[in-house]
Amino acid sequence: MWFHNLQELRHSASLANKVFIQRDYSEGTTCKFQTKFPSELETRIERSLFEDTVKTLNNYYAEAEKIGGQSYLEGCLACATAYLIFLCMETRYEKVLKKIAKYIQEQNEKIYAPRGLLITDPIERGMRVIEISIYEDRGSSGSSSSSSSVSGSTTR
Amino acid sequence: MSAVMITRKVRKWEKLPGKNTFCCDGRVMMARQKGVFYLTLFLIVGTCALFFAFECPYLAVHLSPAIPVFAAVLFLFVMAMLLRTSFSDPGVLPRALPDEATFIEMEIEAANGNVPPGQRAPPRIRNVQINNQIVKLKYCYTCKIFRPPRASHCSICDNCVDRFDHHCPWVGNCVGKRNYRYFYLFTLSLSLLTIYIFTFDIVHVAMRSVVSGFLNTLKETPGTYPFYICFILLVCFFTLWSVVGLTGFHTYLISLNQTTNEDIKGSWSGKNRVQNPYSHKNIIKNCCEHPVLCLQKTTAPLIPNEHTPDEAKASAVSAAEKSHSPKEEQPPTAKLPPLASPETDAETSIAKDKPH
């Protein structure tokens, strides 16, 4: 059954299960997620694709939380203006969060939705987990990857 | 597919559990009890108003006009920091949605195994390793999550707050990861303002006394002058000891990379001999790389005036068939899941799936 866009995925597929990728605290409280491949996704997606997604997200978060010359400058400038400057300017962290949201949307469209999966931006869960929703095609009973061939192609 | 017509878009903050009050369409987030916060406002604004009205004219003329100008700048900074601390989200962690709560419950049951009837279940704890040290994460029965390291549940606001410092009644809000910076700057600038006003209050009285004698000063100035001067001196004196002390205490905490909560509980000191895994063991490094002072907005804010994430998800999913993505109109930070169960995703997303 072909789905022409992601919306049809939601209309015709039903939520079967959710996997929660936990945080990796080994290096402290900086935002990092475990790259361990969950068993529920074994039949759905290639391990390398999943690991790539999580590693890229981890890199984005590390970039956002990086302390360096630019963040000090931004901090000092903000403090000097009693943080009013953020009424017109966006913090570096917010800029990276926008990039992350765009990346996740892109990954969903290109890689995850065609496999009947959907990644939720961790910010919606307070940065505690990456929630991956697993959808089943309502018509079919099996969950093998060939049965729910969902096309991520978009119709505009 | 039934057409469920939603006539009003529900804002995320309206569905937020917990005992917070919201104003300005969710842009302002405070605790419920605000009485002490109004007292703080009254004391600061009142004292400064008296200072500007009764002391600045004399000081501006006899010493320098820069004195009231600098006082005004400092006062505005203090107010900005106070309002920022009081009105912003301290770093509230969204509660687990039913799916996640069930998943965690299953994990706990799997870990604990079969508990014989009559016996109490073991405490729900998850061990994580941070910088080669085992840290125990506790389970929050209200929020149904394992609290991230350094998070704690505030019983007054009924929320789990990330990097929870303390609940401050003087600012009417919790102090956590997102507003600790503003809280620290508030106490610091208030200390400076108090010292400044106190000093010039004394200078003012001293100057008048030199000119006409101390007792004559009290007599010659209009009837209520001494009352106001005494009021300012009194307020400043008590504020000095409390606020300057508090600033000193927080500077100490920053140098050790600790929170008030950890300090009070003695998490990293005393009998356990357990060391603070977050500290760099170097004061300068702790101050310079302080995760809250040095970074901007490092946790998911609520941005309470966003729409519920069903809309955000539906719009992300249907971004394909619209020429513009509604997601771009929303600030990318802060998504709080509503308490509504996710099974209604499909229906509500159809109904809400309109460009706005």
Coordinates of C-alpha atoms in Angstrom, one line a residue:
Chain A
M1 CA 0.0 0.0 0.0
W2 CA 1.5 3.2 -1.1
F3 CA 1.3 6.4 0.9
H4 CA 1.8 9.6 -1.0
N5 CA 2.8 11.7 2.0
L6 CA 3.4 11.6 5.7
Q7 CA -0.1 12.6 6.5
E8 CA -1.4 9.5 4.9
L9 CA 0.9 7.6 7.2
R10 CA -1.0 9.0 10.2
H11 CA -4.4 8.4 8.6
S12 CA -3.9 4.9 7.5
A13 CA -1.3 3.5 9.9
S14 CA -1.9 2.9 13.6
L15 CA 0.6 3.4 16.4
A16 CA 2.0 0.1 17.3
N17 CA 4.7 0.8 19.8
K18 CA 7.1 3.5 21.0
V19 CA 10.8 3.2 21.7
F20 CA 12.5 5.6 24.0
I21 CA 16.2 6.3 23.5
Q22 CA 17.6 7.3 26.9
R23 CA 20.2 9.9 27.8
D24 CA 23.9 9.0 28.1
Y25 CA 25.2 10.6 31.2
S26 CA 28.7 9.1 31.2
E27 CA 30.3 12.5 30.4
G28 CA 28.2 14.6 32.7
T29 CA 25.0 16.4 32.4
T30 CA 25.6 17.7 28.8
C31 CA 22.9 16.6 26.4
K32 CA 23.9 13.3 24.8
F33 CA 21.8 10.3 23.8
Q34 CA 22.7 6.6 23.9
T35 CA 23.5 5.1 20.5
K36 CA 22.6 1.6 21.5
F37 CA 20.3 0.2 18.9
P38 CA 17.0 -0.9 20.4
S39 CA 15.8 -4.4 19.5
E40 CA 12.3 -3.2 18.5
L41 CA 13.8 -1.4 15.5
E42 CA 15.8 -4.3 14.3
T43 CA 13.3 -5.3 11.6
R44 CA 12.5 -1.7 10.7
I45 CA 15.6 0.2 10.0
E46 CA 19.3 -0.4 9.4
R47 CA 21.5 0.0 12.4
S48 CA 23.9 2.4 10.7
L49 CA 21.1 4.8 9.7
F50 CA 19.8 4.9 13.3
E51 CA 23.3 5.4 14.8
D52 CA 24.0 8.2 12.3
T53 CA 20.9 10.0 13.3
V54 CA 21.6 9.8 17.0
K55 CA 25.3 10.7 16.5
T56 CA 24.4 13.7 14.4
L57 CA 21.9 14.9 17.1
N58 CA 24.6 14.4 19.8
N59 CA 27.0 16.5 17.7
Y60 CA 24.3 19.3 17.3
Y61 CA 23.7 19.4 21.1
A62 CA 27.4 19.5 21.8
E63 CA 27.7 22.4 19.4
A64 CA 24.8 24.2 21.1
E65 CA 26.3 23.7 24.6
K66 CA 29.9 24.5 23.6
I67 CA 31.5 27.2 25.8
G68 CA 33.9 29.3 24.0
G69 CA 34.8 32.9 23.0
Q70 CA 31.5 33.4 21.2
S71 CA 29.3 32.3 24.0
Y72 CA 31.3 34.4 26.5
L73 CA 30.8 37.4 24.3
E74 CA 27.2 36.8 23.8
G75 CA 26.8 36.4 27.6
C76 CA 28.6 39.6 28.4
L77 CA 26.7 41.6 25.8
A78 CA 23.4 40.2 27.1
C79 CA 24.3 41.0 30.7
A80 CA 25.2 44.5 29.8
T81 CA 21.9 45.1 28.2
A82 CA 20.0 43.4 31.1
Y83 CA 19.2 40.5 28.7
L84 CA 16.9 42.9 26.7
I85 CA 19.0 42.2 23.6
F86 CA 17.3 38.8 23.4
L87 CA 14.1 40.6 22.4
C88 CA 15.6 41.2 19.0
M89 CA 18.3 38.6 18.8
E90 CA 18.3 34.8 19.1
T91 CA 20.7 33.0 21.3
R92 CA 23.2 30.7 19.7
Y93 CA 21.6 27.8 21.5
E94 CA 18.1 28.6 20.0
K95 CA 19.7 28.8 16.5
V96 CA 21.1 25.3 16.9
L97 CA 17.7 24.1 18.3
K98 CA 16.1 25.3 15.1
K99 CA 18.7 23.4 13.1
I100 CA 18.0 20.3 15.1
A101 CA 14.3 20.6 14.5
K102 CA 14.9 21.0 10.8
Y103 CA 17.2 18.0 10.7
I104 CA 14.7 15.8 12.5
Q105 CA 12.0 16.8 10.1
E106 CA 14.3 16.0 7.2
Q107 CA 15.2 12.6 8.7
N108 CA 11.6 11.8 9.3
E109 CA 10.6 12.7 5.7
K110 CA 13.5 10.9 4.0
I111 CA 14.4 7.9 6.2
Y112 CA 12.0 7.2 9.0
A113 CA 8.5 7.8 7.6
P114 CA 9.1 5.4 4.6
R115 CA 9.8 2.8 7.2
G116 CA 6.8 3.6 9.2
L117 CA 8.7 5.3 12.0
L118 CA 8.5 8.8 13.4
I119 CA 11.0 10.6 15.6
T120 CA 9.8 13.1 18.1
D121 CA 12.1 16.1 18.8
P122 CA 13.6 15.4 22.3
I123 CA 12.8 19.0 23.3
E124 CA 9.1 18.0 23.4
R125 CA 10.1 15.5 26.1
G126 CA 12.3 17.9 28.1
M127 CA 15.5 16.5 26.5
R128 CA 15.0 13.3 28.5
V129 CA 14.4 10.8 25.7
I130 CA 14.2 10.5 21.9
E131 CA 10.8 9.0 21.3
I132 CA 10.5 6.9 18.1
S133 CA 7.0 5.9 17.2
I134 CA 6.5 2.7 15.3
Y135 CA 3.5 2.6 13.0
E136 CA 1.8 -0.5 11.6
D137 CA -0.2 -0.5 8.4
R138 CA -3.8 -0.8 9.5
G139 CA -4.6 -3.2 6.7
S140 CA -1.8 -5.7 7.2
S141 CA -1.1 -7.9 10.1
G142 CA 2.6 -8.5 9.6
S143 CA 5.2 -6.0 10.4
S144 CA 7.9 -7.0 7.9
S145 CA 9.5 -4.1 6.2
S146 CA 8.2 -5.0 2.8
S147 CA 4.5 -4.9 3.7
S148 CA 4.3 -1.4 4.9
S149 CA 6.1 0.3 2.1
V150 CA 5.4 3.9 2.9
S151 CA 6.6 6.5 0.5
G152 CA 8.0 9.6 1.9
S153 CA 7.6 11.5 -1.3
T154 CA 5.8 14.7 -0.9
T155 CA 3.0 16.1 -3.0
R156 CA 2.9 19.9 -3.0
Chain B
M1 CA -13.2 9.9 10.1
S2 CA -15.4 12.2 12.2
A3 CA -15.0 15.9 11.8
V4 CA -14.0 17.1 15.2
M5 CA -14.2 20.8 15.0
I6 CA -11.9 22.5 17.4
T7 CA -13.1 26.1 17.7
R8 CA -10.3 27.4 19.8
K9 CA -6.7 26.4 19.7
V10 CA -5.6 25.2 23.1
R11 CA -2.3 26.7 24.3
K12 CA 0.2 24.3 25.9
W13 CA 0.3 26.2 29.1
E14 CA -3.4 25.8 29.7
K15 CA -2.9 22.0 29.8
L16 CA 0.1 22.1 32.0
P17 CA -0.3 20.1 35.2
G18 CA 1.3 21.6 38.3
K19 CA 0.5 24.5 40.5
N20 CA 1.7 27.4 38.4
T21 CA -0.1 30.6 37.4
F22 CA 0.2 32.0 34.0
C23 CA -0.3 35.5 32.7
C24 CA 0.0 37.4 29.4
D25 CA -1.2 34.4 27.4
G26 CA 1.4 32.1 29.0
R27 CA 4.4 34.4 28.7
V28 CA 4.6 34.9 32.4
M29 CA 4.9 31.8 34.6
M30 CA 5.0 32.0 38.4
A31 CA 4.2 30.0 41.5
R32 CA 0.8 30.3 43.1
Q33 CA 1.7 32.1 46.2
K34 CA 2.8 35.6 45.2
G35 CA 2.4 37.5 48.4
V36 CA 6.1 37.7 49.3
F37 CA 7.0 38.6 45.8
Y38 CA 4.7 41.7 46.0
L39 CA 6.5 42.5 49.3
T40 CA 9.9 42.3 47.5
L41 CA 8.6 44.6 44.8
F42 CA 7.2 47.1 47.3
L43 CA 10.5 47.2 49.3
I44 CA 12.7 47.7 46.3
V45 CA 10.5 50.2 44.5
G46 CA 9.5 52.0 47.7
T47 CA 13.0 52.4 49.0
C48 CA 14.3 53.5 45.7
A49 CA 11.4 56.0 45.2
L50 CA 12.1 57.5 48.6
F51 CA 15.8 57.7 47.8
F52 CA 15.2 59.5 44.5
A53 CA 12.6 61.8 46.0
F54 CA 14.3 62.9 49.2
E55 CA 18.0 62.3 48.8
C56 CA 19.0 62.7 45.2
P57 CA 18.1 66.3 44.8
Y58 CA 20.5 67.2 47.6
L59 CA 23.2 64.8 46.4
A60 CA 22.9 65.8 42.8
V61 CA 23.4 69.5 43.6
H62 CA 26.0 69.2 46.3
L63 CA 28.0 66.2 45.1
S64 CA 27.4 65.1 41.5
P65 CA 24.5 64.5 39.2
A66 CA 26.0 61.2 38.3
I67 CA 24.9 59.7 41.6
P68 CA 21.2 59.5 40.9
V69 CA 21.9 58.5 37.3
F70 CA 24.0 55.5 38.3
A71 CA 21.4 54.7 41.0
A72 CA 18.7 54.7 38.3
V73 CA 20.6 52.4 36.0
L74 CA 21.3 50.0 38.9
F75 CA 17.7 50.1 39.9
L76 CA 16.5 49.3 36.4
F77 CA 18.9 46.4 36.2
V78 CA 17.7 45.0 39.5
M79 CA 14.1 45.2 38.4
A80 CA 14.9 43.6 35.1
M81 CA 16.6 40.7 36.8
L82 CA 13.9 40.3 39.4
L83 CA 11.1 40.2 36.8
R84 CA 13.1 37.9 34.6
T85 CA 13.7 35.5 37.5
S86 CA 10.1 35.6 38.6
F87 CA 8.4 35.4 35.3
S88 CA 10.5 32.8 33.5
D89 CA 10.2 29.1 33.4
P90 CA 12.8 27.7 35.8
G91 CA 13.4 24.6 33.7
V92 CA 10.3 22.5 34.4
L93 CA 10.5 19.0 33.0
P94 CA 7.4 17.9 31.2
R95 CA 5.6 15.0 32.7
A96 CA 5.8 11.7 31.0
L97 CA 3.0 10.9 28.6
P98 CA 1.0 7.7 29.3
D99 CA 3.0 5.8 26.7
E100 CA 6.3 6.7 28.3
A101 CA 5.0 6.2 31.8
T102 CA 3.9 2.6 30.9
F103 CA 7.2 1.9 29.3
I104 CA 9.1 3.0 32.4
E105 CA 6.7 1.0 34.6
M106 CA 7.4 -2.1 32.5
E107 CA 11.2 -1.5 32.8
I108 CA 10.9 -1.2 36.6
E109 CA 8.9 -4.4 36.9
A110 CA 11.4 -6.2 34.7
A111 CA 14.3 -4.9 36.8
N112 CA 12.7 -5.7 40.2
G113 CA 11.4 -9.1 39.2
N114 CA 8.6 -10.8 41.2
V115 CA 8.1 -9.2 44.6
P116 CA 6.5 -11.7 47.0
P117 CA 3.1 -10.4 48.2
G118 CA 3.3 -8.6 51.5
Q119 CA 6.8 -7.4 50.8
R120 CA 7.4 -3.8 49.9
A121 CA 8.7 -3.2 46.4
P122 CA 12.3 -2.0 46.3
P123 CA 12.7 1.8 45.8
R124 CA 12.6 2.9 42.2
I125 CA 16.2 3.9 41.5
R126 CA 18.2 3.9 38.3
N127 CA 22.0 3.9 38.5
V128 CA 23.9 5.9 36.0
Q129 CA 27.6 6.5 35.8
I130 CA 28.7 10.1 35.5
N131 CA 32.4 10.9 35.2
N132 CA 33.2 7.5 36.6
Q133 CA 31.0 7.8 39.6
I134 CA 27.7 6.1 40.2
V135 CA 24.8 8.5 40.7
K136 CA 21.3 7.3 41.7
L137 CA 18.4 8.7 39.7
K138 CA 15.2 8.7 41.7
Y139 CA 11.8 8.0 40.2
C140 CA 9.2 10.8 40.6
Y141 CA 5.7 9.4 41.3
T142 CA 4.0 12.6 40.3
C143 CA 5.7 13.2 37.0
K144 CA 6.2 9.5 36.3
I145 CA 9.8 9.9 35.2
F146 CA 13.2 9.1 36.4
R147 CA 14.6 12.5 37.3
P148 CA 17.7 13.5 35.4
P149 CA 20.7 14.2 37.5
R150 CA 20.4 17.3 39.6
A151 CA 16.7 17.6 39.0
S152 CA 14.3 17.7 41.9
H153 CA 10.6 17.9 42.4
C154 CA 9.3 21.2 43.9
S155 CA 6.3 20.4 46.1
I156 CA 5.1 24.0 46.0
C157 CA 4.9 24.2 42.3
D158 CA 4.3 20.5 41.8
N159 CA 6.8 20.2 39.0
C160 CA 10.1 18.5 38.5
V161 CA 12.7 21.2 37.8
D162 CA 16.0 20.6 36.1
R163 CA 19.0 21.6 38.1
F164 CA 16.7 22.5 40.9
D165 CA 18.3 25.1 43.2
H166 CA 15.5 26.1 45.6
H167 CA 12.0 27.6 45.6
C168 CA 12.4 31.3 46.4
P169 CA 9.2 32.9 47.8
W170 CA 10.8 36.3 47.5
V171 CA 10.8 36.0 43.7
G172 CA 7.6 33.9 43.7
N173 CA 9.1 31.1 41.6
C174 CA 11.5 28.2 41.6
V175 CA 15.1 28.8 40.8
G176 CA 16.4 26.2 38.4
K177 CA 18.5 25.8 35.3
R178 CA 16.8 28.4 33.1
N179 CA 16.6 31.2 35.6
Y180 CA 19.5 30.7 38.0
R181 CA 21.6 33.2 36.0
Y182 CA 19.0 35.9 36.4
F183 CA 18.6 35.0 40.1
Y184 CA 22.3 35.3 40.8
L185 CA 22.5 38.6 38.9
F186 CA 19.5 39.8 40.8
T187 CA 21.1 39.1 44.2
L188 CA 24.4 40.6 43.1
S189 CA 22.9 43.8 41.7
L190 CA 20.5 44.1 44.6
S191 CA 23.5 43.9 47.0
L192 CA 25.3 46.6 45.0
L193 CA 22.1 48.8 45.0
T194 CA 21.6 48.3 48.7
I195 CA 25.2 49.2 49.5
Y196 CA 25.0 52.2 47.2
I197 CA 21.8 53.6 48.7
F198 CA 23.0 52.9 52.2
T199 CA 26.3 54.7 51.6
F200 CA 24.8 57.8 50.1
D201 CA 22.1 57.9 52.7
I202 CA 24.8 58.2 55.4
V203 CA 26.7 60.6 53.2
H204 CA 23.6 62.7 52.9
V205 CA 23.0 62.8 56.6
A206 CA 26.7 63.4 57.3
M207 CA 26.9 66.3 54.9
R208 CA 23.8 68.0 56.3
S209 CA 25.1 67.5 59.8
V210 CA 28.5 69.0 58.9
V211 CA 26.7 72.1 57.5
S212 CA 24.2 72.6 60.3
G213 CA 24.8 70.1 63.1
F214 CA 23.2 66.7 63.5
L215 CA 20.3 67.7 65.7
N216 CA 19.6 70.7 63.6
T217 CA 19.5 68.5 60.5
L218 CA 16.6 66.6 62.0
K219 CA 14.9 69.8 62.9
E220 CA 15.3 71.9 59.9
T221 CA 14.3 69.4 57.2
P222 CA 10.6 69.1 56.7
G223 CA 8.7 67.0 59.2
T224 CA 8.7 63.7 57.5
Y225 CA 12.3 63.7 56.2
P226 CA 13.8 61.9 59.2
F227 CA 11.1 59.2 59.0
Y228 CA 11.9 58.5 55.4
I229 CA 15.7 58.5 55.9
C230 CA 15.3 56.1 58.9
F231 CA 13.1 53.9 56.8
I232 CA 15.7 53.7 54.0
L233 CA 18.5 53.1 56.5
L234 CA 16.5 50.3 58.2
V235 CA 15.5 48.5 55.0
C236 CA 19.1 48.8 53.7
F237 CA 20.6 47.6 56.9
F238 CA 18.5 44.4 57.0
T239 CA 18.7 43.9 53.2
L240 CA 22.5 44.2 53.4
W241 CA 22.9 41.4 55.8
S242 CA 20.5 39.0 54.1
V243 CA 21.1 39.8 50.4
V244 CA 24.8 40.3 50.5
G245 CA 25.1 37.0 52.5
L246 CA 22.9 35.3 50.0
T247 CA 25.1 36.5 47.1
G248 CA 28.2 35.3 48.9
F249 CA 26.6 31.9 49.5
H250 CA 25.7 31.5 45.8
T251 CA 29.2 32.6 44.8
Y252 CA 30.5 29.9 47.0
L253 CA 28.1 27.4 45.4
I254 CA 29.1 28.4 41.9
S255 CA 32.8 28.0 42.7
L256 CA 32.0 24.4 43.8
N257 CA 29.4 23.8 41.0
Q258 CA 26.7 22.9 43.5
T259 CA 23.1 23.7 43.9
T260 CA 21.4 24.9 47.1
N261 CA 19.4 21.7 47.2
E262 CA 22.6 19.6 47.1
D263 CA 24.2 21.7 49.7
I264 CA 21.3 21.5 52.1
K265 CA 21.0 17.7 51.6
G266 CA 24.7 17.3 52.0
S267 CA 24.8 15.2 48.8
W268 CA 28.5 15.8 48.2
S269 CA 29.9 16.2 51.6
G270 CA 30.3 14.7 55.0
K271 CA 29.5 11.1 55.8
N272 CA 29.1 9.7 52.4
R273 CA 32.6 10.8 51.2
V274 CA 31.0 10.9 47.8
Q275 CA 32.5 13.6 45.7
N276 CA 30.7 16.0 43.4
P277 CA 30.9 14.5 40.0
Y278 CA 30.0 17.8 38.3
S279 CA 32.8 19.8 39.8
H280 CA 36.0 20.4 38.0
K281 CA 38.0 20.5 41.3
N282 CA 39.3 23.9 40.3
I283 CA 37.5 27.0 41.4
I284 CA 38.4 29.1 38.4
K285 CA 37.3 26.3 36.0
N286 CA 34.0 25.9 37.9
C287 CA 33.3 29.6 37.6
C288 CA 34.3 30.0 34.0
E289 CA 32.6 26.9 32.8
H290 CA 29.6 27.1 35.0
P291 CA 26.9 25.3 33.0
V292 CA 24.3 27.8 33.9
L293 CA 26.1 31.1 34.1
C294 CA 28.0 30.6 30.8
L295 CA 25.4 29.1 28.5
Q296 CA 22.3 30.6 27.2
K297 CA 19.0 28.7 27.8
T298 CA 20.2 25.2 28.1
T299 CA 17.1 23.3 28.7
A300 CA 13.8 22.8 27.0
P301 CA 11.6 25.8 27.9
L302 CA 7.9 25.5 27.9
I303 CA 7.2 28.4 25.6
P304 CA 3.8 28.3 26.9
N305 CA 2.0 30.2 24.2
E306 CA 2.7 27.5 21.6
H307 CA 0.0 25.2 20.5
T308 CA -0.3 21.7 21.7
P309 CA 2.2 19.4 20.1
D310 CA -0.5 17.4 18.2
E311 CA -0.7 20.4 16.0
A312 CA 3.0 20.7 15.8
K313 CA 3.4 17.1 14.9
A314 CA 0.5 17.2 12.4
S315 CA 2.0 20.2 10.8
A316 CA 5.4 18.6 10.6
V317 CA 3.9 15.5 9.1
S318 CA 1.8 17.4 6.6
A319 CA 4.5 19.9 5.8
A320 CA 4.8 18.1 2.6
E321 CA 1.5 19.2 1.2
K322 CA 1.6 22.8 2.4
S323 CA 3.6 25.4 0.7
H324 CA 4.9 26.7 3.9
S325 CA 5.5 24.9 7.1
P326 CA 3.5 26.2 10.1
K327 CA 6.3 24.9 12.2
E328 CA 8.4 27.9 11.1
E329 CA 5.9 30.3 12.7
Q330 CA 6.5 28.6 16.0
P331 CA 9.6 29.2 18.0
P332 CA 11.5 26.0 17.8
T333 CA 12.1 25.8 21.5
A334 CA 9.8 24.6 24.2
K335 CA 7.3 21.9 23.4
L336 CA 5.3 20.6 26.3
P337 CA 3.1 17.6 25.7
P338 CA -0.5 18.0 27.0
L339 CA -2.1 15.5 29.3
A340 CA -4.4 14.4 26.5
S341 CA -3.8 10.9 25.5
P342 CA -2.0 10.3 22.3
E343 CA -4.6 8.0 20.9
T344 CA -6.5 11.0 19.8
D345 CA -3.6 12.0 17.7
A346 CA -5.2 11.0 14.4
E347 CA -8.6 12.6 14.9
T348 CA -7.4 15.9 16.4
S349 CA -4.6 16.2 13.9
I350 CA -7.1 16.1 11.1
A351 CA -9.3 18.7 12.7
K352 CA -6.5 20.9 13.7
D353 CA -4.7 20.5 10.4
K354 CA -5.4 23.9 9.1
P355 CA -2.9 26.6 8.4
H356 CA -3.1 29.3 11.0

